[in-house]
Coordinates of C-alpha atoms in Angstrom, one line a residue:
Chain A
M27 CA 69.1 34.5 -4.8
N28 CA 70.3 34.7 -0.5
E29 CA 71.2 38.1 0.3
F30 CA 74.6 37.1 2.2
M31 CA 76.2 35.0 -0.4
Q32 CA 75.1 37.9 -3.3
A33 CA 77.9 40.1 -1.0
A34 CA 80.3 37.4 -1.0
I35 CA 80.3 37.1 -5.0
E36 CA 80.4 40.6 -5.5
E37 CA 83.6 40.9 -3.1
A38 CA 84.5 38.0 -5.2
R39 CA 84.0 39.7 -8.5
Q40 CA 85.5 42.8 -6.7
A41 CA 88.7 41.3 -6.9
V42 CA 89.0 40.8 -10.2
D43 CA 87.7 43.8 -11.4
T44 CA 90.6 45.6 -9.7
G45 CA 93.5 42.9 -10.0
Q46 CA 93.6 42.8 -6.3
G47 CA 93.4 39.0 -6.3
G48 CA 91.7 35.7 -6.9
P49 CA 88.3 35.4 -7.3
F50 CA 87.1 35.0 -4.0
G51 CA 85.1 36.9 -1.7
A52 CA 83.2 36.8 2.4
V53 CA 81.3 37.9 4.5
V54 CA 80.6 38.0 8.0
V55 CA 77.7 38.0 9.1
H56 CA 76.1 39.3 13.2
D57 CA 72.6 39.4 14.2
G58 CA 71.2 40.1 10.2
H59 CA 74.3 42.5 9.6
I60 CA 77.4 42.3 7.2
V61 CA 79.7 43.4 9.6
G62 CA 82.3 42.3 7.9
R63 CA 83.7 42.6 3.9
G64 CA 86.6 40.9 2.7
H65 CA 88.0 39.5 -1.1
N66 CA 91.3 38.3 -1.7
T67 CA 94.0 40.8 -1.8
V68 CA 96.9 38.7 -1.8
V69 CA 98.6 40.4 -5.4
G70 CA 97.2 44.4 -4.5
S71 CA 98.1 44.4 -0.7
K72 CA 101.1 41.8 -1.6
D73 CA 100.5 39.8 1.3
P74 CA 100.0 35.8 1.0
T75 CA 98.0 35.8 4.0
A76 CA 95.3 38.1 2.5
H77 CA 92.8 35.6 1.6
A78 CA 88.5 36.8 1.1
E79 CA 87.8 34.8 4.3
V80 CA 90.6 36.3 6.7
N81 CA 89.8 39.6 5.4
A82 CA 86.4 39.4 6.6
I83 CA 87.0 38.0 9.5
R84 CA 89.6 40.5 10.5
E85 CA 87.2 43.4 9.7
A86 CA 84.6 42.3 11.5
S87 CA 86.5 41.4 14.8
R88 CA 87.5 45.2 13.8
V89 CA 83.9 46.1 14.0
L90 CA 82.8 44.4 16.7
G91 CA 85.7 44.6 19.5
R92 CA 86.5 41.9 20.3
F93 CA 88.1 38.1 18.6
H94 CA 85.6 35.6 19.6
L95 CA 83.0 35.6 16.5
S96 CA 80.9 32.5 18.0
D97 CA 77.5 35.1 17.5
C98 CA 78.8 35.6 13.6
E99 CA 78.3 32.9 10.3
L100 CA 80.6 32.9 7.7
Y101 CA 79.3 33.1 3.9
T102 CA 82.0 32.4 1.3
S103 CA 82.3 32.0 -2.1
C104 CA 84.8 29.7 -1.8
E105 CA 85.6 26.5 0.4
P106 CA 88.5 28.5 2.5
C107 CA 91.8 26.9 2.4
P108 CA 93.0 25.1 5.7
M109 CA 94.4 28.7 7.1
C110 CA 91.4 30.3 6.6
Y111 CA 89.4 27.3 8.0
A112 CA 91.7 27.5 10.6
A113 CA 91.5 31.1 10.7
A114 CA 87.3 30.7 11.7
Y115 CA 87.8 28.3 14.4
W116 CA 89.8 30.5 16.0
A117 CA 87.4 33.4 15.7
R118 CA 84.8 30.2 17.1
I119 CA 83.0 31.1 13.9
P120 CA 80.2 28.0 14.6
R121 CA 79.2 27.6 10.6
I122 CA 80.0 28.5 7.3
Y123 CA 78.0 28.7 4.1
R124 CA 80.5 27.9 1.0
G125 CA 79.5 28.3 -2.9
A126 CA 82.1 27.0 -4.5
T127 CA 84.6 23.7 -4.1
K128 CA 87.7 23.2 -3.7
H129 CA 87.5 20.7 -6.5
D130 CA 86.1 24.3 -8.5
A131 CA 89.4 26.1 -7.5
A132 CA 91.3 23.3 -8.7
K133 CA 89.7 23.3 -12.2
I134 CA 91.5 27.6 -12.2
G135 CA 94.5 27.1 -10.9
F136 CA 94.0 27.1 -7.1
D137 CA 94.7 23.7 -5.3
D138 CA 94.4 23.5 -1.8
R139 CA 95.2 19.9 -1.9
A140 CA 98.7 19.9 -1.1
I141 CA 98.4 21.2 2.1
Y142 CA 95.5 19.1 3.3
E143 CA 97.8 16.1 2.3
D144 CA 100.9 17.9 4.2
L145 CA 99.2 19.2 7.5
A146 CA 98.3 15.0 7.8
R147 CA 101.7 14.5 7.6
P148 CA 104.0 13.7 10.8
T149 CA 105.9 17.1 11.1
V150 CA 109.3 15.8 10.2
E151 CA 107.6 14.4 7.1
R152 CA 106.1 17.8 5.3
D153 CA 107.3 19.8 2.2
I154 CA 108.3 22.8 5.1
P155 CA 110.5 20.6 7.1
L156 CA 109.9 22.0 10.6
V157 CA 113.6 22.1 12.4
E158 CA 113.6 21.7 16.1
L159 CA 115.7 24.8 17.7
E160 CA 116.6 26.1 21.0
R161 CA 113.3 23.9 22.0
E162 CA 114.3 24.2 26.0
A163 CA 114.6 28.4 25.9
C164 CA 111.7 28.7 23.7
L165 CA 110.1 27.3 27.0
E166 CA 111.0 29.9 28.9
P167 CA 108.3 32.2 27.2
F168 CA 105.8 29.6 28.1
R169 CA 106.6 29.7 31.9
Y170 CA 105.9 33.0 31.9
W171 CA 103.2 33.3 30.5
K172 CA 102.1 30.9 33.8
S173 CA 103.1 33.2 36.1
K174 CA 101.5 36.4 34.8
P175 CA 97.2 35.9 36.8
D176 CA 95.8 38.6 34.2
R177 CA 96.9 36.7 31.2
V178 CA 93.6 36.5 28.8
P179 CA 93.1 33.0 27.3
Y180 CA 91.3 32.9 24.0
Chain B
M5 CA 122.2 30.3 21.3
N6 CA 120.6 31.0 17.7
E7 CA 120.2 35.0 17.0
F8 CA 117.5 34.6 15.7
M9 CA 115.3 32.4 17.4
Q10 CA 117.1 34.7 19.9
A11 CA 114.7 37.5 18.8
A12 CA 111.8 34.9 18.3
I13 CA 112.0 34.1 21.7
E14 CA 111.9 38.2 22.5
E15 CA 108.9 38.6 20.8
A16 CA 107.4 35.7 22.3
R17 CA 108.6 37.6 26.0
Q18 CA 106.9 40.8 24.5
A19 CA 103.7 39.2 23.8
V20 CA 103.4 39.0 27.4
D21 CA 104.8 41.7 28.8
T22 CA 103.0 43.8 26.8
G23 CA 99.3 42.0 27.6
Q24 CA 99.2 41.4 23.8
G25 CA 98.6 37.7 23.4
G26 CA 99.8 34.1 23.5
P27 CA 103.8 33.5 24.6
F28 CA 104.7 33.3 21.0
G29 CA 107.1 34.6 18.7
A30 CA 108.6 34.5 15.1
V31 CA 110.9 36.2 12.9
V32 CA 111.6 35.9 9.1
V33 CA 115.0 36.1 7.7
H34 CA 115.9 37.2 4.5
D35 CA 119.6 36.8 3.1
G36 CA 121.2 37.1 6.9
H37 CA 119.2 39.4 8.1
I38 CA 115.3 39.8 10.2
V39 CA 112.8 41.1 7.6
G40 CA 109.9 40.5 9.7
R41 CA 108.5 40.2 13.5
G42 CA 106.0 39.3 15.1
H43 CA 104.3 38.0 18.3
N44 CA 100.9 37.5 19.3
T45 CA 98.9 39.5 19.3
V46 CA 95.2 38.2 19.2
V47 CA 94.1 39.5 22.5
G48 CA 95.6 43.5 22.3
S49 CA 94.9 43.7 18.7
K50 CA 91.5 42.2 18.8
D51 CA 92.5 40.3 15.5
P52 CA 91.7 36.4 16.2
T53 CA 94.4 35.7 12.7
A54 CA 97.0 37.7 14.9
H55 CA 99.2 35.0 15.4
A56 CA 103.0 35.4 15.8
E57 CA 103.3 33.7 12.1
V58 CA 100.8 35.2 10.7
N59 CA 102.5 39.2 11.6
A60 CA 106.1 38.2 10.7
I61 CA 104.8 37.1 7.4
R62 CA 102.7 39.9 6.4
E63 CA 105.6 42.7 7.9
A64 CA 108.0 40.5 5.8
S65 CA 106.0 40.4 2.6
R66 CA 105.3 44.5 3.3
V67 CA 109.5 45.2 3.5
L68 CA 110.4 43.0 0.5
G69 CA 107.6 44.1 -1.6
R70 CA 106.3 40.5 -2.7
F71 CA 104.0 38.1 -1.5
H72 CA 105.9 35.1 -2.0
L73 CA 109.1 34.7 0.5
S74 CA 110.9 31.3 -0.9
D75 CA 114.0 32.6 -0.3
C76 CA 113.5 33.5 3.4
E77 CA 113.3 31.4 6.2
L78 CA 111.1 31.0 9.9
Y79 CA 111.8 31.6 13.2
T80 CA 108.9 30.4 15.6
S81 CA 109.3 30.3 19.1
C82 CA 106.8 26.9 18.8
E83 CA 105.2 25.5 16.3
P84 CA 102.9 26.8 14.0
C85 CA 99.4 25.9 14.2
P86 CA 97.3 24.7 10.9
M87 CA 96.6 28.4 10.2
C88 CA 100.5 30.1 10.4
Y89 CA 101.4 26.5 8.8
A90 CA 99.1 27.4 6.0
A91 CA 100.3 31.1 5.5
A92 CA 103.9 29.3 5.0
Y93 CA 102.8 27.7 2.5
W94 CA 101.2 30.3 0.5
A95 CA 104.4 32.3 1.4
R96 CA 106.0 29.9 -0.2
I97 CA 108.4 30.2 2.7
P98 CA 111.0 26.3 2.4
R99 CA 111.9 26.0 5.8
I100 CA 110.8 26.5 9.5
Y101 CA 113.2 26.1 12.3
R102 CA 110.6 26.3 15.4
G103 CA 111.2 25.6 19.1
A104 CA 108.9 24.5 21.9
T105 CA 106.4 21.7 20.1
K106 CA 102.7 21.7 19.8
H107 CA 102.5 19.8 23.1
D108 CA 104.4 22.1 24.8
A109 CA 101.9 24.7 24.0
A110 CA 98.7 22.7 24.8
K111 CA 100.5 21.9 28.0
I112 CA 99.6 26.0 28.6
G113 CA 96.3 25.7 27.3
F114 CA 97.3 26.5 23.9
D115 CA 95.9 22.9 21.8
D116 CA 95.7 22.9 18.2
R117 CA 95.1 19.0 17.6
A118 CA 91.5 19.4 17.4
I119 CA 91.7 22.0 14.5
Y120 CA 94.0 18.8 13.1
E121 CA 92.1 16.6 13.1
D122 CA 89.2 18.5 11.8
L123 CA 90.5 19.2 9.1
A124 CA 91.2 15.7 8.5
R125 CA 87.8 15.0 8.0
P126 CA 85.2 15.5 5.2
T127 CA 83.7 18.7 5.2
V128 CA 80.7 17.4 6.7
E129 CA 81.8 16.0 9.3
R130 CA 83.7 19.1 10.9
D131 CA 83.1 21.0 13.8
I132 CA 82.5 23.9 11.8
P133 CA 79.6 22.3 9.3
L134 CA 79.8 23.8 5.5
V135 CA 77.1 24.0 4.4
E136 CA 76.6 24.5 0.6
L137 CA 74.6 27.6 -0.7
E138 CA 74.6 29.5 -4.9
R139 CA 77.6 27.1 -6.2
E140 CA 76.1 28.3 -9.6
A141 CA 76.4 31.6 -9.1
C142 CA 79.7 31.2 -7.1
L143 CA 81.2 29.8 -10.9
E144 CA 80.3 32.7 -12.1
P145 CA 83.7 35.1 -10.6
F146 CA 85.8 31.4 -11.5
R147 CA 85.2 32.1 -15.1
Y148 CA 85.4 35.9 -15.0
W149 CA 88.7 35.5 -13.7
K150 CA 89.8 32.7 -16.5
S151 CA 89.0 35.1 -18.6
K152 CA 91.3 38.0 -17.2
P153 CA 94.3 38.0 -20.0
D154 CA 96.4 39.7 -17.1
R155 CA 95.6 38.0 -14.9
V156 CA 98.6 37.3 -11.7
P157 CA 98.8 34.2 -10.3
Y158 CA 99.7 33.7 -7.1

């Protein structure tokens, strides 16, 4: 058994044991060591973003003290949902190892197919309508950002 | 000027003022009141998931004490990226008001088109390879979850 996936599975079991959330776990590995662990805590922390991968990425970033994890790998007990996949993308994680598939997850009630389908639609046709409001005023902070010579890109 | 979008814009300005992150702000509104505010803090908190919408949703969930925000609306100074859109989806937010578009954001260096394109591809063809590992072992926590009569769906 791969030791890092084993750790992700232990996290997943812990989520169920403690009633914190769904049966999902993840770890972030840097240089052969686990630098971030996480399991789903949506129920326990009452935080809809607290998926295993997001929790593990947040911990790894805290431990390493940086927001780019381009020298790390993510091990997750189940294929990441679009939120978690995009989180890995923003973190520049170059490789993900996954255990169960999204089809396995759908069979126990966690189906993210609707989110995939929704993201592929034009914004006006999505399940969550995206309504334009005050666009011109919202461009002002963009100009402000561009005018700051010490801005940090990410 | 819409007062809630005005608040989102103030958050965006604050992100730039303080050097916390990109020029993005968001608020979550419940029953005519702001219950969550957030601006991008990726740089300041060294957290790649700390986008404005995620921060605002997390605060609103904490304030209201629940992980479903189906009676709330999200106001964001810029169209949400796939991570933030999926976060709103998981939170069951039924409507999003957005100021700037993703095209406006791309012009100042924040381009999420690659993430959209990537999410539309089969997992084996993605920018971040998804490698299967220990799938059978990862199904065990799923069975454990199904066996728990007190599990909380979300």
